[in-house]
Amino acid sequence: MSVVDTLGRPVRDLRISVTDRCNFRCVYCMPKEVFGRDFRFLERRELLTFEEIARLARAFVRQGVQKIRLTGGEPLVRRNIERLVELLAAIEGVDLTLTTNGSLLREKARALRDAGLNRVTVSLDSLDDNVFRAMNDVDFPVTKVLAGIDAAAAAGLAPVKVNMVVKRGVNDHDVVAMARHFHGSGHILRLIEYMDVGHTNGWRMDDVVPSAEVVAAIDAELPLEPAEPNYPGEVAARWRYRDGGGEIGVISSVTQPFCGGCTRARLSAEGRLFTCLFAVRGHDLRAVVRGDAADEALDEAIATIWRGRSDRYSELRTAETAALPKVEMSYIGG
Ligand code: SAM
């Protein structure tokens, strides 16, 4: 029996941020002006160790978690991440995945697969090299991310999901080119509405390209039909190419919020539990794991937090809520 929150939602997915550091300075969540030389990232001793993460993961699984996603910052910059994958893959009944910017994937795909990772999601916001280099702010080329995606598929981390966050006037012109590129490839392109996470990105409603508009643009070139969800409460709405060239997904977090079905818990790299992507503060679980707590006490701490959960930020979003204090995406991992 899994624990449920005040709205009857169980805890099914756990996202674990393994570092707040990243080798990109993406305009969406780590703009250089804020995350420059003077930014204070977490110290090593502040991060959960791999053993602490695995212990917490096991406790979450006892509460009902079935899927774990490693994220960051950039998870592949955490040293020996394969070792953590191995520890988590040993937990029975867990689907283990990872979200990455793809920059180190070509080198790491095989080791991650061998360690027991099931799949990866790669973020890629444009195929236009100039746009992409400007967006990641470290002049990183598209070709290396594409090579990472190929390496992941070749290693058996398939199907690879490719996440594109669409922002008006930045990369919306590239949506159809992305669809064409991944059509027939076996990879699944997912188009995500730009969200008002954190404060450093200066989000405005005008920046959001509604998924309906994205689907219409792709459908005009590569005809689509709706596909059934893989499971109830799936966050991405699926669309299938009518010519058999695979599928895409759209995630309409702004225009069609899905708080009612949200079963996600998020653990920061320093062990704070956030019950919503838009939460202001997290609950300190590191103090519990470092405080000699028995497993029962750890379970009870997690269950108590989850039972009290009532978050549904995206359903309540207004121009005013967008300005409220919120945790940064680079810290919580998306
Ligand atoms: N570094 C990894 C990566 O690039 O995938 C994992 C962390 S990153 C924060 C996870 C995802 O969040 C990326 O796909 C990124 O594009 C997305 N993201 C960042 N800011 C966002 C925003 N404001 N709205 C929607 N997605 C956002």
XYZ file of C-alpha atoms and ligand atoms in Angstrom:
361
model
C 0.000 0.000 0.000
C 1.457 3.311 -0.927
C 1.060 6.501 1.026
C -1.284 9.132 -0.491
C -1.385 12.907 -0.073
C -4.326 15.159 0.894
C -5.689 14.913 -2.663
C -5.388 11.120 -2.815
C -2.250 11.125 -5.005
C 0.255 8.312 -4.328
C 4.022 8.796 -4.552
C 5.117 6.908 -7.681
C 8.042 8.814 -9.197
C 11.185 10.001 -7.497
C 13.497 12.495 -9.164
C 16.898 12.677 -7.585
C 19.182 15.591 -8.297
C 22.727 14.273 -7.867
C 24.504 17.617 -8.244
C 23.593 21.277 -8.634
C 26.553 21.781 -11.006
C 26.335 21.768 -14.781
C 28.824 22.160 -17.625
C 26.264 24.232 -19.592
C 24.939 27.666 -18.732
C 21.544 27.261 -20.398
C 19.416 30.335 -20.796
C 16.392 28.450 -19.410
C 17.737 27.512 -16.032
C 21.354 28.542 -15.454
C 21.942 31.928 -17.063
C 25.596 32.949 -16.836
C 24.724 36.309 -15.282
C 23.461 34.475 -12.166
C 25.476 31.243 -12.222
C 28.814 32.882 -12.974
C 32.151 32.681 -11.161
C 30.770 34.024 -7.880
C 27.864 31.615 -7.616
C 28.137 29.385 -4.565
C 27.429 25.798 -5.588
C 26.999 23.093 -2.949
C 30.175 21.820 -1.278
C 30.947 18.116 -1.547
C 30.160 17.434 2.126
C 26.725 19.002 1.645
C 25.809 16.507 -1.080
C 24.169 13.232 -0.197
C 26.624 10.365 -0.628
C 25.668 7.531 -2.995
C 24.937 5.291 0.000
C 22.663 7.946 1.499
C 20.853 8.375 -1.821
C 20.364 4.610 -2.158
C 19.042 4.358 1.390
C 16.576 7.173 0.770
C 15.569 5.614 -2.557
C 14.795 2.316 -0.829
C 12.668 4.171 1.721
C 10.723 5.900 -1.079
C 10.201 2.568 -2.813
C 8.707 1.234 0.420
C 6.238 4.149 0.220
C 5.181 3.284 -3.345
C 7.808 4.709 -5.729
C 8.180 2.643 -8.925
C 10.253 4.946 -11.083
C 13.468 6.824 -10.303
C 15.004 9.475 -12.526
C 18.487 10.892 -11.911
C 18.870 14.550 -12.790
C 20.718 17.694 -11.748
C 22.400 20.127 -12.550
C 23.993 17.753 -15.009
C 24.006 14.221 -13.541
C 26.879 13.013 -15.715
C 29.289 15.538 -14.171
C 28.941 13.784 -10.791
C 32.007 11.575 -10.449
C 31.413 7.790 -10.620
C 27.712 8.227 -11.335
C 27.766 4.643 -12.686
C 28.355 3.447 -9.130
C 25.131 5.158 -7.991
C 23.277 3.660 -10.963
C 24.489 0.244 -9.857
C 23.221 0.778 -6.300
C 19.809 1.976 -7.475
C 19.446 -0.685 -10.168
C 19.764 -3.285 -7.430
C 16.482 -2.095 -5.877
C 13.762 -4.461 -6.989
C 10.772 -3.202 -8.975
C 12.253 0.147 -10.002
C 12.404 1.614 -13.500
C 15.651 3.616 -13.486
C 16.168 6.498 -15.924
C 18.303 9.624 -16.233
C 17.941 13.080 -17.788
C 21.063 14.633 -19.312
C 22.174 17.443 -21.574
C 23.935 14.732 -23.592
C 27.355 16.367 -23.572
C 29.103 13.411 -21.892
C 26.762 10.685 -23.081
C 28.859 9.350 -25.921
C 31.607 8.436 -23.456
C 29.308 7.215 -20.677
C 26.372 5.451 -22.378
C 27.831 1.948 -22.302
C 28.972 2.135 -18.671
C 25.575 3.471 -17.607
C 23.799 0.661 -19.404
C 26.171 -1.934 -17.925
C 25.501 -0.495 -14.470
C 21.782 -1.147 -14.943
C 20.272 2.089 -16.274
C 17.116 1.404 -18.320
C 16.716 4.536 -20.469
C 17.817 8.144 -20.914
C 16.147 11.410 -21.775
C 18.370 13.898 -23.579
C 17.655 17.619 -23.589
C 18.165 19.251 -26.975
C 16.472 22.575 -27.650
C 17.537 23.207 -31.228
C 19.217 21.590 -34.224
C 20.377 24.970 -35.415
C 24.001 25.020 -34.274
C 24.147 28.784 -33.784
C 20.961 28.818 -31.735
C 22.029 25.807 -29.675
C 25.528 27.148 -28.950
C 24.014 30.440 -27.838
C 21.395 28.675 -25.671
C 23.902 26.512 -23.790
C 26.192 29.531 -23.472
C 29.387 27.441 -23.582
C 29.524 27.087 -27.373
C 28.692 23.364 -27.276
C 27.859 21.930 -30.741
C 24.667 20.051 -31.675
C 26.654 17.247 -33.350
C 28.123 16.067 -30.047
C 24.675 15.789 -28.449
C 23.423 13.856 -31.494
C 26.420 11.521 -31.150
C 25.466 11.004 -27.494
C 21.904 10.099 -28.490
C 23.198 7.570 -31.034
C 25.583 6.071 -28.480
C 22.755 5.716 -25.961
C 20.543 3.900 -28.472
C 23.442 1.672 -29.538
C 24.110 0.785 -25.892
C 20.471 -0.303 -25.505
C 19.219 2.741 -23.585
C 16.270 2.882 -25.962
C 13.944 4.374 -26.887
C 15.786 7.631 -26.239
C 13.486 10.526 -25.402
C 14.627 13.924 -26.659
C 13.256 16.888 -24.710
C 12.876 20.251 -26.421
C 11.626 23.173 -24.328
C 9.987 25.584 -26.759
C 10.327 29.301 -26.105
C 8.704 31.908 -28.336
C 11.211 33.795 -30.449
C 14.135 31.632 -29.310
C 13.710 28.156 -30.830
C 10.058 27.885 -31.940
C 11.165 28.212 -35.563
C 13.036 24.927 -35.125
C 10.137 22.710 -34.013
C 9.348 21.231 -37.442
C 13.039 20.632 -38.243
C 13.384 18.722 -34.953
C 10.287 16.658 -35.770
C 11.677 15.855 -39.228
C 15.058 14.900 -37.825
C 13.699 12.413 -35.282
C 10.815 11.141 -37.455
C 11.536 7.474 -38.236
C 14.597 7.383 -35.951
C 13.052 5.320 -33.141
C 13.745 8.204 -30.723
C 10.788 10.059 -29.213
C 10.788 13.858 -29.477
C 8.967 15.569 -26.633
C 8.015 19.203 -26.860
C 7.683 20.990 -23.559
C 6.027 24.286 -22.718
C 8.432 26.759 -21.159
C 7.560 26.995 -17.463
C 7.838 29.669 -14.796
C 10.228 27.621 -12.690
C 12.572 29.618 -10.465
C 13.290 33.300 -11.016
C 16.565 33.574 -12.827
C 15.068 32.996 -16.285
C 12.730 36.051 -16.273
C 9.759 33.965 -17.503
C 6.749 35.707 -19.073
C 3.493 34.121 -20.294
C 4.216 35.570 -23.738
C 7.282 33.288 -23.948
C 5.111 30.158 -23.843
C 4.256 28.422 -27.108
C 1.093 26.372 -26.370
C 1.431 22.675 -27.243
C -1.677 22.950 -29.456
C 0.287 25.347 -31.682
C 3.313 23.037 -31.756
C 1.194 20.005 -32.704
C -0.550 21.996 -35.463
C 2.796 23.096 -36.944
C 4.144 19.534 -37.044
C 0.844 18.053 -38.258
C 0.853 20.427 -41.239
C 4.112 18.867 -42.476
C 4.051 15.380 -40.991
C 0.434 14.348 -40.316
C -0.292 13.199 -36.775
C -3.060 11.377 -34.938
C -3.600 11.150 -31.171
C -2.334 8.022 -29.431
C -3.572 6.491 -26.177
C -1.540 7.177 -23.021
C 0.851 4.361 -22.083
C -0.547 4.453 -18.538
C -3.141 6.559 -16.681
C -1.803 9.951 -15.643
C 1.031 10.020 -18.223
C 2.380 13.567 -18.287
C 3.168 13.706 -22.013
C 0.238 13.525 -24.439
C 1.225 11.158 -27.259
C 0.787 11.814 -30.969
C 1.605 9.219 -33.632
C 2.801 9.926 -37.177
C 0.148 8.664 -39.609
C 2.853 7.276 -41.892
C 4.242 4.964 -39.193
C 7.296 7.142 -38.514
C 6.979 6.830 -34.740
C 5.555 9.243 -32.203
C 6.048 12.535 -30.397
C 4.914 13.705 -26.973
C 3.812 17.136 -25.821
C 3.991 18.316 -22.236
C 1.569 21.172 -21.628
C 2.493 22.094 -18.092
C 1.284 25.673 -18.533
C -1.792 25.447 -20.800
C -3.090 22.116 -19.464
C -1.704 21.566 -15.966
C -1.694 18.024 -14.639
C -1.374 18.586 -10.878
C -4.372 16.322 -10.215
C -2.352 13.323 -11.400
C 1.060 14.410 -10.120
C 2.796 11.580 -8.274
C 6.318 13.066 -8.282
C 8.620 13.607 -5.366
C 11.857 15.514 -5.889
C 14.996 15.094 -3.842
C 17.658 17.795 -4.093
C 21.373 16.976 -4.141
C 21.643 17.987 -0.479
C 18.721 15.804 0.525
C 15.766 18.152 0.636
C 12.425 16.694 -0.387
C 10.256 18.939 -2.571
C 6.660 17.931 -3.131
C 6.190 20.269 -6.121
C 8.430 21.719 -8.836
C 7.153 25.120 -7.746
C 7.642 24.655 -4.024
C 9.372 27.351 -2.027
C 11.173 25.112 0.415
C 12.069 21.468 0.849
C 12.015 19.129 3.829
C 15.430 18.167 5.168
C 15.826 14.385 4.844
C 19.626 14.542 5.044
C 19.349 15.388 8.736
C 17.238 12.251 9.165
C 19.645 9.919 7.318
C 22.705 11.434 8.978
C 21.030 11.360 12.387
C 21.224 7.623 12.994
C 17.532 7.143 12.242
C 16.310 3.578 11.869
C 14.573 2.684 8.603
C 11.180 2.898 10.320
C 11.844 6.494 11.358
C 12.970 7.383 7.850
C 9.838 5.788 6.375
C 7.663 7.667 8.812
C 9.376 10.993 8.028
C 8.716 10.530 4.292
C 5.160 9.295 4.789
C 4.317 12.223 7.086
C 5.547 14.769 4.555
C 3.700 13.084 1.693
C 0.452 12.738 3.666
C 0.488 16.505 4.243
C 1.072 17.353 0.555
C -1.528 19.618 -1.054
C 0.510 21.344 -3.824
C -1.182 22.111 -7.149
C 0.707 25.185 -8.236
C 0.191 24.864 -11.994
C -3.580 24.678 -11.605
C -3.536 27.861 -9.543
C -1.020 29.708 -11.725
C -1.784 33.384 -12.402
C 0.366 36.371 -13.275
C 0.732 36.901 -9.506
C 1.821 33.369 -8.599
C 4.536 33.503 -11.259
C 6.277 36.154 -9.145
C 6.233 34.119 -5.894
C 9.539 32.813 -4.519
C 10.358 29.374 -5.968
C 13.182 26.906 -6.091
C 15.456 27.024 -9.174
C 15.213 24.330 -11.883
C 18.989 23.833 -11.885
C 18.767 22.919 -8.180
C 15.744 20.648 -8.348
C 16.350 19.121 -11.767
C 13.059 19.455 -13.609
N 21.181 18.844 -17.077
C 20.158 17.917 -17.374
C 19.493 18.257 -18.688
O 19.917 19.201 -19.346
O 18.572 17.543 -19.098
C 19.112 17.708 -16.293
C 18.573 18.908 -15.584
S 17.671 20.071 -16.563
C 17.166 21.236 -15.317
C 16.198 19.197 -16.954
C 15.327 19.770 -18.017
O 14.646 20.914 -17.554
C 16.013 20.197 -19.291
O 15.401 19.533 -20.371
C 15.712 21.679 -19.391
O 15.583 22.120 -20.704
C 14.412 21.749 -18.666
N 14.073 23.089 -18.250
C 14.873 24.009 -17.683
N 14.204 25.142 -17.439
C 12.932 24.943 -17.861
C 11.756 25.736 -17.902
N 11.750 26.988 -17.438
N 10.623 25.198 -18.418
C 10.609 23.927 -18.876
N 11.683 23.135 -18.862
C 12.831 23.638 -18.382
